Amino acid sequence: MAPRRTQALSKDVIVKAATEILDAEGEDALTLKALTVRLSTGYGAIYHHVADRNDLLAAATDDVIGRIVTGPAPEPRQGLRGLALGLFDAIDAHPWVGAQLTREPWRPAVLDIYESVSRHLQALGVPERAMSDSAGVLVHYILGVAGQNAANARALAGSKTDRSTFLAGVAARWADLDPARYPSLHKAGTDLREHDDREQFLAGIDLILTGIETTTASAGDR
């Protein structure tokens, strides 16, 4: 049996320990029993700060996201790109975060993302009538693509195939497609080996922002 902890626990210490378990062993490994062993404490000390395992998982997610969301930047478009990339990288580094964000969209982490995106859009000059749609499209794109990227990485990590080998295999299959029926995919196969998820993600952000700016400018001309 591990020696009992002599110092009082704080919620920050508990969340940090939970995050370490989640990052090292995955979501299934996070149990209150595992946490008591890691912190050399009893259940009562943990329940004093979190209600249950779900509350603990949500608190860890809130902590990760809380370090990324920001207020308006001097240049709002770059601020939005930075926020989007920060979220993409955080979910890539902590794959369990992406799953939790979609599981409980009413938690502070998701609300903070919406608010941060909305503040940047406001600074960009997006009118109030277009704010809900603009923020919704951006948030769904960010969480959807980042979550899928993290899921793909987890799937590859659990297989015997590394990413470059996987992409090479897909590229070879696309190269064998009938160019008359699938001309775009047939051509794209040559670039797939050098595919960069991060760059493609940012390209999507730029396309969405360009659309929002164009729509906002058009509305102002009416």
PDB file of C-alpha atoms in Angstrom:
ATOM      1  CA  MET A   1       0.000   0.000   0.000  1.00  0.00           C
ATOM      2  CA  ALA A   2       1.298   3.473  -0.933  1.00  0.00           C
ATOM      3  CA  PRO A   3       2.032   5.841   1.966  1.00  0.00           C
ATOM      4  CA  ARG A   4      -0.705   8.342   2.748  1.00  0.00           C
ATOM      5  CA  ARG A   5      -0.269  11.892   1.544  1.00  0.00           C
ATOM      6  CA  THR A   6       0.546  14.327   4.346  1.00  0.00           C
ATOM      7  CA  GLN A   7      -0.237  17.574   2.472  1.00  0.00           C
ATOM      8  CA  ALA A   8      -3.765  18.775   1.704  1.00  0.00           C
ATOM      9  CA  LEU A   9      -4.955  18.312  -1.844  1.00  0.00           C
ATOM     10  CA  SER A  10      -6.161  21.110  -4.092  1.00  0.00           C
ATOM     11  CA  LYS A  11      -8.373  20.782  -7.150  1.00  0.00           C
ATOM     12  CA  ASP A  12      -5.460  21.947  -9.325  1.00  0.00           C
ATOM     13  CA  VAL A  13      -3.274  19.083  -8.052  1.00  0.00           C
ATOM     14  CA  ILE A  14      -6.060  16.571  -8.677  1.00  0.00           C
ATOM     15  CA  VAL A  15      -6.720  17.864 -12.198  1.00  0.00           C
ATOM     16  CA  LYS A  16      -2.996  17.813 -13.013  1.00  0.00           C
ATOM     17  CA  ALA A  17      -2.718  14.192 -11.882  1.00  0.00           C
ATOM     18  CA  ALA A  18      -5.833  13.242 -13.857  1.00  0.00           C
ATOM     19  CA  THR A  19      -4.416  14.894 -16.971  1.00  0.00           C
ATOM     20  CA  GLU A  20      -1.179  12.948 -16.611  1.00  0.00           C
ATOM     21  CA  ILE A  21      -3.117   9.676 -16.438  1.00  0.00           C
ATOM     22  CA  LEU A  22      -5.276  10.624 -19.422  1.00  0.00           C
ATOM     23  CA  ASP A  23      -2.283  11.606 -21.553  1.00  0.00           C
ATOM     24  CA  ALA A  24      -0.213   8.568 -20.664  1.00  0.00           C
ATOM     25  CA  GLU A  25      -2.827   5.810 -20.622  1.00  0.00           C
ATOM     26  CA  GLY A  26      -6.031   7.128 -22.199  1.00  0.00           C
ATOM     27  CA  GLU A  27      -9.529   7.851 -20.968  1.00  0.00           C
ATOM     28  CA  ASP A  28     -10.298   4.305 -19.809  1.00  0.00           C
ATOM     29  CA  ALA A  29      -7.386   4.445 -17.370  1.00  0.00           C
ATOM     30  CA  LEU A  30      -8.800   7.409 -15.479  1.00  0.00           C
ATOM     31  CA  THR A  31     -10.544   5.972 -12.444  1.00  0.00           C
ATOM     32  CA  LEU A  32     -10.861   7.403  -8.970  1.00  0.00           C
ATOM     33  CA  LYS A  33      -8.992   4.369  -7.663  1.00  0.00           C
ATOM     34  CA  ALA A  34      -6.061   5.076 -10.021  1.00  0.00           C
ATOM     35  CA  LEU A  35      -6.105   8.674  -8.852  1.00  0.00           C
ATOM     36  CA  THR A  36      -6.021   7.770  -5.162  1.00  0.00           C
ATOM     37  CA  VAL A  37      -2.996   5.552  -5.810  1.00  0.00           C
ATOM     38  CA  ARG A  38      -1.214   8.246  -7.815  1.00  0.00           C
ATOM     39  CA  LEU A  39      -1.867  10.924  -5.194  1.00  0.00           C
ATOM     40  CA  SER A  40      -1.401   8.652  -2.167  1.00  0.00           C
ATOM     41  CA  THR A  41      -4.729   9.722  -0.718  1.00  0.00           C
ATOM     42  CA  GLY A  42      -8.238   8.458  -0.047  1.00  0.00           C
ATOM     43  CA  TYR A  43     -11.496   8.828  -1.944  1.00  0.00           C
ATOM     44  CA  GLY A  44     -12.844  11.388   0.502  1.00  0.00           C
ATOM     45  CA  ALA A  45     -10.096  13.894  -0.264  1.00  0.00           C
ATOM     46  CA  ILE A  46     -10.872  13.660  -3.986  1.00  0.00           C
ATOM     47  CA  TYR A  47     -14.656  13.819  -3.566  1.00  0.00           C
ATOM     48  CA  HIS A  48     -14.140  17.024  -1.608  1.00  0.00           C
ATOM     49  CA  HIS A  49     -13.128  18.694  -4.907  1.00  0.00           C
ATOM     50  CA  VAL A  50     -14.925  16.751  -7.671  1.00  0.00           C
ATOM     51  CA  ALA A  51     -18.325  15.069  -7.716  1.00  0.00           C
ATOM     52  CA  ASP A  52     -17.383  11.975  -9.732  1.00  0.00           C
ATOM     53  CA  ARG A  53     -15.247  10.718 -12.613  1.00  0.00           C
ATOM     54  CA  ASN A  54     -17.249  12.658 -15.217  1.00  0.00           C
ATOM     55  CA  ASP A  55     -16.802  15.876 -13.269  1.00  0.00           C
ATOM     56  CA  LEU A  56     -13.078  15.169 -13.041  1.00  0.00           C
ATOM     57  CA  LEU A  57     -12.804  14.542 -16.798  1.00  0.00           C
ATOM     58  CA  ALA A  58     -14.712  17.752 -17.506  1.00  0.00           C
ATOM     59  CA  ALA A  59     -12.494  19.719 -15.118  1.00  0.00           C
ATOM     60  CA  ALA A  60      -9.362  18.427 -16.869  1.00  0.00           C
ATOM     61  CA  THR A  61     -10.840  19.447 -20.236  1.00  0.00           C
ATOM     62  CA  ASP A  62     -11.757  22.902 -18.920  1.00  0.00           C
ATOM     63  CA  ASP A  63      -8.182  23.317 -17.683  1.00  0.00           C
ATOM     64  CA  VAL A  64      -6.615  22.455 -21.060  1.00  0.00           C
ATOM     65  CA  ILE A  65      -8.959  24.705 -23.032  1.00  0.00           C
ATOM     66  CA  GLY A  66      -8.779  27.530 -20.497  1.00  0.00           C
ATOM     67  CA  ARG A  67      -5.089  27.969 -21.270  1.00  0.00           C
ATOM     68  CA  ILE A  68      -5.843  28.549 -24.967  1.00  0.00           C
ATOM     69  CA  VAL A  69      -8.921  30.732 -25.300  1.00  0.00           C
ATOM     70  CA  THR A  70      -8.064  34.398 -25.589  1.00  0.00           C
ATOM     71  CA  GLY A  71      -9.593  37.816 -25.999  1.00  0.00           C
ATOM     72  CA  PRO A  72      -9.418  39.979 -29.144  1.00  0.00           C
ATOM     73  CA  ALA A  73      -6.007  40.271 -30.783  1.00  0.00           C
ATOM     74  CA  PRO A  74      -4.495  43.426 -32.371  1.00  0.00           C
ATOM     75  CA  GLU A  75      -5.140  41.777 -35.737  1.00  0.00           C
ATOM     76  CA  PRO A  76      -8.374  39.756 -35.348  1.00  0.00           C
ATOM     77  CA  ARG A  77      -7.871  37.476 -38.355  1.00  0.00           C
ATOM     78  CA  GLN A  78      -4.466  36.381 -37.073  1.00  0.00           C
ATOM     79  CA  GLY A  79      -5.944  36.117 -33.597  1.00  0.00           C
ATOM     80  CA  LEU A  80      -8.584  33.700 -34.883  1.00  0.00           C
ATOM     81  CA  ARG A  81      -5.994  31.672 -36.764  1.00  0.00           C
ATOM     82  CA  GLY A  82      -3.865  31.491 -33.621  1.00  0.00           C
ATOM     83  CA  LEU A  83      -6.830  30.445 -31.497  1.00  0.00           C
ATOM     84  CA  ALA A  84      -7.864  27.775 -34.023  1.00  0.00           C
ATOM     85  CA  LEU A  85      -4.342  26.395 -34.278  1.00  0.00           C
ATOM     86  CA  GLY A  86      -3.954  26.413 -30.497  1.00  0.00           C
ATOM     87  CA  LEU A  87      -7.121  24.341 -30.142  1.00  0.00           C
ATOM     88  CA  PHE A  88      -6.031  21.978 -32.930  1.00  0.00           C
ATOM     89  CA  ASP A  89      -2.654  21.400 -31.260  1.00  0.00           C
ATOM     90  CA  ALA A  90      -4.221  20.976 -27.800  1.00  0.00           C
ATOM     91  CA  ILE A  91      -6.648  18.317 -29.022  1.00  0.00           C
ATOM     92  CA  ASP A  92      -3.829  16.632 -30.929  1.00  0.00           C
ATOM     93  CA  ALA A  93      -1.725  16.535 -27.735  1.00  0.00           C
ATOM     94  CA  HIS A  94      -4.690  15.519 -25.539  1.00  0.00           C
ATOM     95  CA  PRO A  95      -7.006  13.395 -27.746  1.00  0.00           C
ATOM     96  CA  TRP A  96      -9.461  12.805 -24.880  1.00  0.00           C
ATOM     97  CA  VAL A  97     -10.230  16.541 -24.890  1.00  0.00           C
ATOM     98  CA  GLY A  98     -11.830  16.356 -28.351  1.00  0.00           C
ATOM     99  CA  ALA A  99     -14.136  13.541 -27.268  1.00  0.00           C
ATOM    100  CA  GLN A 100     -15.132  15.367 -24.089  1.00  0.00           C
ATOM    101  CA  LEU A 101     -15.926  18.632 -25.911  1.00  0.00           C
ATOM    102  CA  THR A 102     -18.453  16.910 -28.167  1.00  0.00           C
ATOM    103  CA  ARG A 103     -19.842  14.804 -25.319  1.00  0.00           C
ATOM    104  CA  GLU A 104     -20.755  17.728 -23.064  1.00  0.00           C
ATOM    105  CA  PRO A 105     -21.125  20.912 -25.175  1.00  0.00           C
ATOM    106  CA  TRP A 106     -22.688  22.805 -22.242  1.00  0.00           C
ATOM    107  CA  ARG A 107     -19.496  22.678 -20.179  1.00  0.00           C
ATOM    108  CA  PRO A 108     -17.373  25.836 -19.648  1.00  0.00           C
ATOM    109  CA  ALA A 109     -14.691  24.647 -22.109  1.00  0.00           C
ATOM    110  CA  VAL A 110     -17.056  24.737 -25.110  1.00  0.00           C
ATOM    111  CA  LEU A 111     -18.751  27.929 -23.935  1.00  0.00           C
ATOM    112  CA  ASP A 112     -15.349  29.618 -23.577  1.00  0.00           C
ATOM    113  CA  ILE A 113     -14.413  28.556 -27.114  1.00  0.00           C
ATOM    114  CA  TYR A 114     -17.623  30.078 -28.500  1.00  0.00           C
ATOM    115  CA  GLU A 115     -17.095  33.286 -26.563  1.00  0.00           C
ATOM    116  CA  SER A 116     -13.471  33.611 -27.636  1.00  0.00           C
ATOM    117  CA  VAL A 117     -14.322  33.005 -31.306  1.00  0.00           C
ATOM    118  CA  SER A 118     -17.208  35.498 -31.080  1.00  0.00           C
ATOM    119  CA  ARG A 119     -14.990  38.188 -29.554  1.00  0.00           C
ATOM    120  CA  HIS A 120     -12.487  37.797 -32.391  1.00  0.00           C
ATOM    121  CA  LEU A 121     -15.280  37.917 -34.990  1.00  0.00           C
ATOM    122  CA  GLN A 122     -16.680  41.031 -33.363  1.00  0.00           C
ATOM    123  CA  ALA A 123     -13.257  42.677 -33.658  1.00  0.00           C
ATOM    124  CA  LEU A 124     -13.212  41.564 -37.290  1.00  0.00           C
ATOM    125  CA  GLY A 125     -16.366  43.600 -37.884  1.00  0.00           C
ATOM    126  CA  VAL A 126     -18.863  40.773 -38.261  1.00  0.00           C
ATOM    127  CA  PRO A 127     -22.364  42.223 -37.654  1.00  0.00           C
ATOM    128  CA  GLU A 128     -24.526  40.874 -34.854  1.00  0.00           C
ATOM    129  CA  ARG A 129     -27.031  39.314 -37.254  1.00  0.00           C
ATOM    130  CA  ALA A 130     -24.278  37.149 -38.760  1.00  0.00           C
ATOM    131  CA  MET A 131     -22.452  36.369 -35.509  1.00  0.00           C
ATOM    132  CA  SER A 132     -24.256  33.164 -34.542  1.00  0.00           C
ATOM    133  CA  ASP A 133     -23.791  31.485 -37.935  1.00  0.00           C
ATOM    134  CA  SER A 134     -20.186  32.667 -38.308  1.00  0.00           C
ATOM    135  CA  ALA A 135     -19.152  31.526 -34.838  1.00  0.00           C
ATOM    136  CA  GLY A 136     -21.028  28.237 -35.209  1.00  0.00           C
ATOM    137  CA  VAL A 137     -19.353  27.365 -38.514  1.00  0.00           C
ATOM    138  CA  LEU A 138     -15.888  28.122 -37.128  1.00  0.00           C
ATOM    139  CA  VAL A 139     -16.369  26.237 -33.864  1.00  0.00           C
ATOM    140  CA  HIS A 140     -17.853  23.163 -35.555  1.00  0.00           C
ATOM    141  CA  TYR A 141     -15.040  23.131 -38.111  1.00  0.00           C
ATOM    142  CA  ILE A 142     -12.329  23.486 -35.459  1.00  0.00           C
ATOM    143  CA  LEU A 143     -13.711  20.835 -33.121  1.00  0.00           C
ATOM    144  CA  GLY A 144     -14.730  18.496 -35.929  1.00  0.00           C
ATOM    145  CA  VAL A 145     -11.435  18.507 -37.810  1.00  0.00           C
ATOM    146  CA  ALA A 146      -9.263  18.560 -34.679  1.00  0.00           C
ATOM    147  CA  GLY A 147     -11.280  15.734 -33.133  1.00  0.00           C
ATOM    148  CA  GLN A 148     -11.084  13.618 -36.275  1.00  0.00           C
ATOM    149  CA  ASN A 149      -7.345  14.220 -36.575  1.00  0.00           C
ATOM    150  CA  ALA A 150      -6.861  13.097 -32.974  1.00  0.00           C
ATOM    151  CA  ALA A 151      -9.041  10.025 -33.561  1.00  0.00           C
ATOM    152  CA  ASN A 152      -7.001   9.095 -36.637  1.00  0.00           C
ATOM    153  CA  ALA A 153      -3.781   9.468 -34.665  1.00  0.00           C
ATOM    154  CA  ARG A 154      -5.134   7.203 -31.906  1.00  0.00           C
ATOM    155  CA  ALA A 155      -6.189   4.592 -34.463  1.00  0.00           C
ATOM    156  CA  LEU A 156      -2.734   4.584 -36.059  1.00  0.00           C
ATOM    157  CA  ALA A 157      -1.043   4.449 -32.662  1.00  0.00           C
ATOM    158  CA  GLY A 158      -2.954   1.283 -31.910  1.00  0.00           C
ATOM    159  CA  SER A 159      -1.955  -0.372 -35.165  1.00  0.00           C
ATOM    160  CA  LYS A 160       1.356  -1.535 -36.574  1.00  0.00           C
ATOM    161  CA  THR A 161       1.240   1.091 -39.349  1.00  0.00           C
ATOM    162  CA  ASP A 162       2.872   4.491 -38.972  1.00  0.00           C
ATOM    163  CA  ARG A 163       1.418   7.622 -40.545  1.00  0.00           C
ATOM    164  CA  SER A 164       3.774   7.816 -43.536  1.00  0.00           C
ATOM    165  CA  THR A 165       3.142   4.176 -44.423  1.00  0.00           C
ATOM    166  CA  PHE A 166      -0.612   4.679 -44.101  1.00  0.00           C
ATOM    167  CA  LEU A 167      -0.567   7.761 -46.365  1.00  0.00           C
ATOM    168  CA  ALA A 168       1.628   5.965 -48.892  1.00  0.00           C
ATOM    169  CA  GLY A 169      -0.898   3.130 -49.002  1.00  0.00           C
ATOM    170  CA  VAL A 170      -3.825   5.496 -49.554  1.00  0.00           C
ATOM    171  CA  ALA A 171      -1.847   7.395 -52.210  1.00  0.00           C
ATOM    172  CA  ALA A 172      -1.134   4.143 -54.063  1.00  0.00           C
ATOM    173  CA  ARG A 173      -4.831   3.231 -54.012  1.00  0.00           C
ATOM    174  CA  TRP A 174      -5.824   6.658 -55.321  1.00  0.00           C
ATOM    175  CA  ALA A 175      -3.199   6.465 -58.041  1.00  0.00           C
ATOM    176  CA  ASP A 176      -4.839   3.229 -59.230  1.00  0.00           C
ATOM    177  CA  LEU A 177      -8.288   4.826 -59.494  1.00  0.00           C
ATOM    178  CA  ASP A 178      -9.894   5.269 -62.902  1.00  0.00           C
ATOM    179  CA  PRO A 179      -8.847   8.836 -63.900  1.00  0.00           C
ATOM    180  CA  ALA A 180     -11.974   9.206 -66.010  1.00  0.00           C
ATOM    181  CA  ARG A 181     -14.279   8.549 -63.037  1.00  0.00           C
ATOM    182  CA  TYR A 182     -12.133  10.031 -60.240  1.00  0.00           C
ATOM    183  CA  PRO A 183      -9.912  12.668 -61.909  1.00  0.00           C
ATOM    184  CA  SER A 184      -9.474  14.828 -58.783  1.00  0.00           C
ATOM    185  CA  LEU A 185      -8.571  11.967 -56.447  1.00  0.00           C
ATOM    186  CA  HIS A 186      -6.308  10.424 -59.072  1.00  0.00           C
ATOM    187  CA  LYS A 187      -4.300  13.681 -59.212  1.00  0.00           C
ATOM    188  CA  ALA A 188      -4.441  14.254 -55.449  1.00  0.00           C
ATOM    189  CA  GLY A 189      -2.770  10.902 -54.826  1.00  0.00           C
ATOM    190  CA  THR A 190       0.586  12.335 -55.870  1.00  0.00           C
ATOM    191  CA  ASP A 191       0.417  14.996 -53.118  1.00  0.00           C
ATOM    192  CA  LEU A 192      -1.002  12.791 -50.390  1.00  0.00           C
ATOM    193  CA  ARG A 193       2.368  11.389 -49.313  1.00  0.00           C
ATOM    194  CA  GLU A 194       3.386  14.906 -48.219  1.00  0.00           C
ATOM    195  CA  HIS A 195      -0.006  15.720 -46.682  1.00  0.00           C
ATOM    196  CA  ASP A 196       0.203  17.978 -43.620  1.00  0.00           C
ATOM    197  CA  ASP A 197      -2.926  17.891 -41.422  1.00  0.00           C
ATOM    198  CA  ARG A 198      -2.007  21.137 -39.680  1.00  0.00           C
ATOM    199  CA  GLU A 199      -1.511  23.075 -42.923  1.00  0.00           C
ATOM    200  CA  GLN A 200      -4.756  21.749 -44.385  1.00  0.00           C
ATOM    201  CA  PHE A 201      -6.590  22.680 -41.190  1.00  0.00           C
ATOM    202  CA  LEU A 202      -5.299  26.266 -41.405  1.00  0.00           C
ATOM    203  CA  ALA A 203      -6.220  26.411 -45.108  1.00  0.00           C
ATOM    204  CA  GLY A 204      -9.779  25.572 -44.101  1.00  0.00           C
ATOM    205  CA  ILE A 205      -9.769  28.297 -41.437  1.00  0.00           C
ATOM    206  CA  ASP A 206      -8.578  30.819 -44.052  1.00  0.00           C
ATOM    207  CA  LEU A 207     -11.327  29.769 -46.474  1.00  0.00           C
ATOM    208  CA  ILE A 208     -13.992  30.190 -43.788  1.00  0.00           C
ATOM    209  CA  LEU A 209     -12.626  33.575 -42.683  1.00  0.00           C
ATOM    210  CA  THR A 210     -12.439  34.788 -46.275  1.00  0.00           C
ATOM    211  CA  GLY A 211     -16.079  33.777 -46.751  1.00  0.00           C
ATOM    212  CA  ILE A 212     -17.103  35.565 -43.540  1.00  0.00           C
ATOM    213  CA  GLU A 213     -15.195  38.726 -44.532  1.00  0.00           C
ATOM    214  CA  THR A 214     -16.650  38.694 -48.048  1.00  0.00           C
ATOM    215  CA  THR A 215     -20.179  38.238 -46.739  1.00  0.00           C
ATOM    216  CA  THR A 216     -19.692  40.984 -44.167  1.00  0.00           C
ATOM    217  CA  ALA A 217     -18.335  43.403 -46.817  1.00  0.00           C
ATOM    218  CA  SER A 218     -21.211  42.587 -49.186  1.00  0.00           C
ATOM    219  CA  ALA A 219     -23.768  43.189 -46.448  1.00  0.00           C
ATOM    220  CA  GLY A 220     -22.168  46.557 -45.678  1.00  0.00           C
ATOM    221  CA  ASP A 221     -22.463  47.649 -49.318  1.00  0.00           C
ATOM    222  CA  ARG A 222     -26.228  47.162 -49.358  1.00  0.00           C
TER     223      ARG A 222
END
